[in-house]
CSV table of C-alpha atoms and ligand atoms in Angstrom, one decimal:
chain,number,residue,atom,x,y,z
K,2,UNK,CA,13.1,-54.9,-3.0
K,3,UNK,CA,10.5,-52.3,-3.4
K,4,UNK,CA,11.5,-50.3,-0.3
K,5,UNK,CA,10.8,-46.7,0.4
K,6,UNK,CA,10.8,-46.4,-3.6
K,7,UNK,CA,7.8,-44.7,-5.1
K,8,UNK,CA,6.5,-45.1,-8.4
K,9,UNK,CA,5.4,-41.3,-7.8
K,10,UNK,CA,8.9,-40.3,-7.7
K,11,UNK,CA,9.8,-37.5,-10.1
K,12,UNK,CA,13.7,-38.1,-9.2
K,13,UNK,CA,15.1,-40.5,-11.5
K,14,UNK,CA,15.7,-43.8,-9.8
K,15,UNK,CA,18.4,-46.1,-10.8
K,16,UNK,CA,17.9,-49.7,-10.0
K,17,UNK,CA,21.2,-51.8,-10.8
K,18,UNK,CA,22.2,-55.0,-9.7
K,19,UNK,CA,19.5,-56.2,-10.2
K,20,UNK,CA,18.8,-60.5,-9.6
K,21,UNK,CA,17.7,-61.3,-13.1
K,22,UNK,CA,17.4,-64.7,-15.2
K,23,UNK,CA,16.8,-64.4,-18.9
K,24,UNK,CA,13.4,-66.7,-20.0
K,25,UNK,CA,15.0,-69.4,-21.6
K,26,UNK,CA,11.4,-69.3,-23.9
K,27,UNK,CA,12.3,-66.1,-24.7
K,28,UNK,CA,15.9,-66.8,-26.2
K,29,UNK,CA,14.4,-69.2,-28.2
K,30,UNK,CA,11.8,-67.1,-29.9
K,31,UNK,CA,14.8,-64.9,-30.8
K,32,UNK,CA,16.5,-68.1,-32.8
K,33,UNK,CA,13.1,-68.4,-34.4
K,34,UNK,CA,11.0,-71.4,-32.2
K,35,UNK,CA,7.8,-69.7,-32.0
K,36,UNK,CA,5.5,-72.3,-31.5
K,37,UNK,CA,5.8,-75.1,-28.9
K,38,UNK,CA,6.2,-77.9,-31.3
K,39,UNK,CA,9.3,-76.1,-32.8
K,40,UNK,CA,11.8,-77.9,-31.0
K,41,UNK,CA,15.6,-77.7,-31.5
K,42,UNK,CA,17.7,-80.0,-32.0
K,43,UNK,CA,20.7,-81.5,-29.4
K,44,UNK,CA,23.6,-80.0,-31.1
K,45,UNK,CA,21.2,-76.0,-31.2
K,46,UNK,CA,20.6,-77.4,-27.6
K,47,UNK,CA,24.3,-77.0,-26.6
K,48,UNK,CA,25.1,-74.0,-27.9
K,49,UNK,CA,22.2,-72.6,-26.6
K,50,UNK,CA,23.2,-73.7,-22.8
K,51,UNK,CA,27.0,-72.2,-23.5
K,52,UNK,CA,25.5,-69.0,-24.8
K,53,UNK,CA,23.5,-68.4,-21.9
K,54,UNK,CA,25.7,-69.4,-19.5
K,55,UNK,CA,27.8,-66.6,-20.9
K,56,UNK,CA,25.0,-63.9,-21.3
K,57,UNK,CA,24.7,-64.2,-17.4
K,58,UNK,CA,27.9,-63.7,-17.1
K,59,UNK,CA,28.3,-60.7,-18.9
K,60,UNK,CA,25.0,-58.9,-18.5
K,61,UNK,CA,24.8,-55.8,-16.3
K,62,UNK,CA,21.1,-55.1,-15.4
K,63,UNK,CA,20.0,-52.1,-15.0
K,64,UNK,CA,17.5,-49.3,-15.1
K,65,UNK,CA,16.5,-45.9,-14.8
K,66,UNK,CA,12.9,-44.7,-13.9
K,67,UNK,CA,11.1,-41.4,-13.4
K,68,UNK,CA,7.5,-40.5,-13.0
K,69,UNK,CA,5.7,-37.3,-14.4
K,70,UNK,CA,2.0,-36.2,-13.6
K,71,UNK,CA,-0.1,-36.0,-16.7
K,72,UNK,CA,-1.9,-32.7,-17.7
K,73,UNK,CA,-3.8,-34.0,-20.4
K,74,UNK,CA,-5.4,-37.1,-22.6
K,75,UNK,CA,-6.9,-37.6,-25.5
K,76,UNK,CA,-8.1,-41.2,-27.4
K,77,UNK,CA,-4.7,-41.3,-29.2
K,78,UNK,CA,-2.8,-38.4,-26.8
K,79,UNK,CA,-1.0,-38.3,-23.5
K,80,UNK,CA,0.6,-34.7,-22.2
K,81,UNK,CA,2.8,-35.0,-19.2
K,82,UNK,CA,6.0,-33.7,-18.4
K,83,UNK,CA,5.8,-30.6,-21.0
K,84,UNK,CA,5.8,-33.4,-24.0
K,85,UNK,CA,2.8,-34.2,-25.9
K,86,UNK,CA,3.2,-38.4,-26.9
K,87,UNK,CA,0.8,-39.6,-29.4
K,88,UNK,CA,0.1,-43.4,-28.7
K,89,UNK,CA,-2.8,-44.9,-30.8
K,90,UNK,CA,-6.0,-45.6,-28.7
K,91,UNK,CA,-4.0,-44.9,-25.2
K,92,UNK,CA,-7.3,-43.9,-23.6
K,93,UNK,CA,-8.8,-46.8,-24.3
K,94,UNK,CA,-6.0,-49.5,-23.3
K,95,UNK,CA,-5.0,-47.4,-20.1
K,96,UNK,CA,-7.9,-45.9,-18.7
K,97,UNK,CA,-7.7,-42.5,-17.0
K,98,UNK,CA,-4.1,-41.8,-15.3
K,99,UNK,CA,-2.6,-39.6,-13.0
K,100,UNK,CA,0.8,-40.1,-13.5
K,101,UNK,CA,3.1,-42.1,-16.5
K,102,UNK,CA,6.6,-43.8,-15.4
K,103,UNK,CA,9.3,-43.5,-18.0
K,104,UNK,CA,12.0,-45.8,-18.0
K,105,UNK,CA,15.1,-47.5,-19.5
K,106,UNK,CA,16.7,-50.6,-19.0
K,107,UNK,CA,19.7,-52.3,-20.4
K,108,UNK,CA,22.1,-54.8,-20.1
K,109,UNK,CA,24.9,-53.1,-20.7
K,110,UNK,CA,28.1,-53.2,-23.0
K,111,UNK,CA,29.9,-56.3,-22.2
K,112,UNK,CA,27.5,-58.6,-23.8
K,113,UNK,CA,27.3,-56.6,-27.3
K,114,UNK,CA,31.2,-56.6,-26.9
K,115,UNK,CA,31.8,-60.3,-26.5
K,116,UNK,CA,28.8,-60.8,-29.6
K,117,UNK,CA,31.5,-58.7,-32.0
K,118,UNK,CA,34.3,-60.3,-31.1
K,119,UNK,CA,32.6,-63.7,-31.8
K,120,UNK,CA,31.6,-62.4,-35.0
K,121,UNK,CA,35.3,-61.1,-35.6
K,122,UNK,CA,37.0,-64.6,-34.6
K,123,UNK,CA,33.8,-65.8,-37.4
K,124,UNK,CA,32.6,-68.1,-34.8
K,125,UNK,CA,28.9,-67.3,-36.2
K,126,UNK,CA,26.8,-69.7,-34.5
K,127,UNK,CA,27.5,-69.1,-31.4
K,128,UNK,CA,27.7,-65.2,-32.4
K,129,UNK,CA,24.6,-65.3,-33.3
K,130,UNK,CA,23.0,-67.4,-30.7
K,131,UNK,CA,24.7,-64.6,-28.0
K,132,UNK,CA,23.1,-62.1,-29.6
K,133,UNK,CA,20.0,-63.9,-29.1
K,134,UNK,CA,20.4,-64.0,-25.5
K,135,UNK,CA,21.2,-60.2,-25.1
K,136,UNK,CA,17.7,-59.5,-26.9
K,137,UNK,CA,16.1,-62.2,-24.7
K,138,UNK,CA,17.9,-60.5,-21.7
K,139,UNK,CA,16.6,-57.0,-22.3
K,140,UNK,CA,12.9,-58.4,-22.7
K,141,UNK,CA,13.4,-60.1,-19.6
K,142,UNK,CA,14.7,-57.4,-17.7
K,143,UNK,CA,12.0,-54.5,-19.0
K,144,UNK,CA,9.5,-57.5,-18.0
K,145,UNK,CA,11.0,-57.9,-14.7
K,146,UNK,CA,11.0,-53.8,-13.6
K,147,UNK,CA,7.2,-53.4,-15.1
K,148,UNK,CA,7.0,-56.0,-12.6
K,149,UNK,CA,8.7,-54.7,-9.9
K,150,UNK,CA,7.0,-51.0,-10.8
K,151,UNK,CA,3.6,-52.7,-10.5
K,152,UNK,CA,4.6,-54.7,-6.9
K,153,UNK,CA,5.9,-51.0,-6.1
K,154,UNK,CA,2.3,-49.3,-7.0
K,155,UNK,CA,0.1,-51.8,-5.8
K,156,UNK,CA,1.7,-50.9,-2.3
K,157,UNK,CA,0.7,-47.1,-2.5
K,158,UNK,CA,-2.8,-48.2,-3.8
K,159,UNK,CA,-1.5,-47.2,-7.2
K,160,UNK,CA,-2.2,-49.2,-10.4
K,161,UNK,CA,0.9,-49.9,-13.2
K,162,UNK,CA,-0.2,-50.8,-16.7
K,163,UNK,CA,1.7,-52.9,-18.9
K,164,UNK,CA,4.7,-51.3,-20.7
K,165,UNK,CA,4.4,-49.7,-24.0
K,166,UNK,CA,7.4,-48.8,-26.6
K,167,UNK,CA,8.4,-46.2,-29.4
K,168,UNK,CA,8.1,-48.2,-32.3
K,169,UNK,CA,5.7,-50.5,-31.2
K,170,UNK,CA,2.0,-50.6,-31.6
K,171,UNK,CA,2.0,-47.5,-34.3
K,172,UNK,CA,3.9,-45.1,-31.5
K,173,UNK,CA,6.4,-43.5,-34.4
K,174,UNK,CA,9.6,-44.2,-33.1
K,175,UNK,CA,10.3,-40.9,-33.5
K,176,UNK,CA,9.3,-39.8,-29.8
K,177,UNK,CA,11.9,-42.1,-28.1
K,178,UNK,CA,13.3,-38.5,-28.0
K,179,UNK,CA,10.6,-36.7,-25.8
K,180,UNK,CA,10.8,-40.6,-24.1
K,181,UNK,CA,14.3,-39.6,-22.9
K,182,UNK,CA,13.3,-36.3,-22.6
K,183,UNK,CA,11.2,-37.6,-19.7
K,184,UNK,CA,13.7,-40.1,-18.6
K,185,UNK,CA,17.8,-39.4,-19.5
K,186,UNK,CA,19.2,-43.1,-20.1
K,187,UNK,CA,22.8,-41.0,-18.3
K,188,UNK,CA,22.3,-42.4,-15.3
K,189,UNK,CA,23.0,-46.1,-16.8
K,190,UNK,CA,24.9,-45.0,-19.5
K,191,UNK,CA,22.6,-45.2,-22.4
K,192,UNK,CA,22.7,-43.0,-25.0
K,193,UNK,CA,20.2,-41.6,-27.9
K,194,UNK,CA,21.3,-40.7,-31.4
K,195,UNK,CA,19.9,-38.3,-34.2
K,196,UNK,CA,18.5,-41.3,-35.9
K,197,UNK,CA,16.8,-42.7,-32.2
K,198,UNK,CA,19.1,-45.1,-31.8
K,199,UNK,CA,19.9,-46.3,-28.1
K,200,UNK,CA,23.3,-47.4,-27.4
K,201,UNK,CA,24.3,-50.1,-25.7
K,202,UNK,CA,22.0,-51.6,-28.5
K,203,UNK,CA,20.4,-54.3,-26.1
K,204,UNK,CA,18.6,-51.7,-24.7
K,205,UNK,CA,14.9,-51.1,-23.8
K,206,UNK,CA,12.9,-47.6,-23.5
K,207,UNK,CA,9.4,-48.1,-22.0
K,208,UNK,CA,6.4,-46.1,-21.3
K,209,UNK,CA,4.1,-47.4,-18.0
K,210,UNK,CA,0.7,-46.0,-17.3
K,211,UNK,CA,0.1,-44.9,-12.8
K,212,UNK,CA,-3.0,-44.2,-11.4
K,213,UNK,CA,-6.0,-45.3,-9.0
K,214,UNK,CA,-8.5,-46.1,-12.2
K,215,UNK,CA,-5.3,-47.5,-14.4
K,216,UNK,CA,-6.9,-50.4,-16.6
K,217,UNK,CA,-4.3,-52.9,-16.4
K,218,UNK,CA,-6.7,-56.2,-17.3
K,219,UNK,CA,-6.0,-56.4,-21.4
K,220,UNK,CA,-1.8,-57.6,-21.5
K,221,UNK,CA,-1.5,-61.1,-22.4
K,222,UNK,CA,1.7,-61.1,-20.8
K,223,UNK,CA,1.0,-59.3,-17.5
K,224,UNK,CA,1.7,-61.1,-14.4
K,225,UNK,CA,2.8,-64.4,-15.8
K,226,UNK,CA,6.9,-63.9,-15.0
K,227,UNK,CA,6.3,-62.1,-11.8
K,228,UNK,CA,7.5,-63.4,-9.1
K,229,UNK,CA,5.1,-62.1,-6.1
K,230,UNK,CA,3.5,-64.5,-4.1
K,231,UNK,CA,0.2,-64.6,-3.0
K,232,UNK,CA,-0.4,-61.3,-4.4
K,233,UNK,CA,-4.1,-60.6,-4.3
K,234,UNK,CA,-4.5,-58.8,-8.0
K,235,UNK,CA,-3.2,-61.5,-9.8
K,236,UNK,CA,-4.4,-62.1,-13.2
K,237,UNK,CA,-2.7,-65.1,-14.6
K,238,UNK,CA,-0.5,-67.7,-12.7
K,239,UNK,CA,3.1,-67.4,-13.0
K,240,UNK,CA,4.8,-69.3,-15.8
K,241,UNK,CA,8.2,-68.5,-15.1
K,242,UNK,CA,9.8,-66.4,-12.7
K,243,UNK,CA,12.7,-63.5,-14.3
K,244,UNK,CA,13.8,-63.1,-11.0
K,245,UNK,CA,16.2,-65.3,-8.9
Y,19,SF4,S1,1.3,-60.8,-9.7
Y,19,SF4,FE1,0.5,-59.3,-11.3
Y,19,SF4,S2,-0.7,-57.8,-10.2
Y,19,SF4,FE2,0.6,-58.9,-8.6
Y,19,SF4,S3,2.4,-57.6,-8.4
Y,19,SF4,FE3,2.8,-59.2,-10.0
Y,19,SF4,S4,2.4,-58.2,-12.0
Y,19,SF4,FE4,1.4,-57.0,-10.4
């Protein structure tokens, strides 16, 4: 899957058709089930299977990625690319790095267009719990290319953090536009509005860390839905795979 692809490259790479399964878990957490004794019930149960049935069905994976060296960083700071990104205590979660991978990933239209005509015919619970499903289907998707990216690095003797967003973690939301900046959601047909919204909606924008001293040991999530076997850096044993 990785190929001759580089997580170097400065060309934006657009990954499509790509083999992904959406967590179940994850669609879950979107109705609400946090914890493991929150179980649903038969009749949640069926219209959980129907809506993800259908998800598959309609989602389009896919992804754009593009790599850009860094110039400069600070504790809360990263410069690359001519943009200056201001992520609380970057230095400390990532290390010192080379390079930073920006990338988008969505799952395209159709989904968000079945989920309003639901809504339209008022069939609500089933709206809803579609809507669930695209959510769970862009986490699982960003999760499976930071995946991928790190498979990718780890075969140039390259590290990949964990993936970071605008409007997560105190990173003002406000720089999703030097995020696209670095990375044009065109190629997949995402757009960015005035007010940083991305459109399809289902859509995720992500920052990665590259580099040879990369500190990649501090996500709780890292390696546990990635599907490479026997890989020698592994920090956690799979849980479940996004890939099929
Ligand atoms: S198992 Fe972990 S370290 Fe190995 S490629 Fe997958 S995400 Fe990277």
């Amino acid at each position: 899957m990785t190929g001759r692809f580089s997580v170097l490259s400065s060309e934006p790479v657009v990954l499509d058709r790509l083999p992904l399964r959406v967590d179940p878990a994850e669609v879950l957490r979107f109705q609400g089930y946090k914890k493991p004794t929150d179980l649903p019930s038969p009749e949640v149960l069926a219209l959980f299977d129907e809506a993800l049935a259908e998800g598959e069905r309609l989602m389009e994976p896919r992804a754009v990625y593009r790599a850009v060296g860094v110039r400069g960083q600070g504790p809360d700071r990263l410069e690359a690319g001519g943009e200056t990104l201001h992520v609380p205590q970057i230095a400390g979660l990532w290390g010192t790095l080379e390079h930073v991978g920006a990338g988008i990933c969505t799952v395209g239209q159709p989904l968000e267009a079945r989920v309003a005509e639901l809504f339209e015919a008022r069939e609500f619970p089933l709206a809803v719990m579609l809507d669930s499903v695209g959510s769970a289907a862009a986490e699982s998707l960003a999760e499976y290319v930071n995946d991928w990216l790190c498979q990718a690095g780890l075969a140039e003797g390259l590290k990949v953090t964990n993936r970071i967003s605008p409007g997560y973690a105190g990173w003002d939301t406000a720089e999703q536009t030097a995020l696209f900046r670095l990375c044009s959601g065109a190629p997949i047909g995402v757009s960015l509005n005035e007010a940083c919204f991305m459109t399809p909606v289902k859509t995720i924008s992500f920052l990665v860390g590259v580099g040879r001293q990369a500190r990649v040991d501090h996500y709780f999530t890292q390696c546990r839905r990635c599907w490479m076997r026997d890989c020698a850096y592994r920090r956690a044993p799979a849980a479940v795979t996004v890939h099929r």
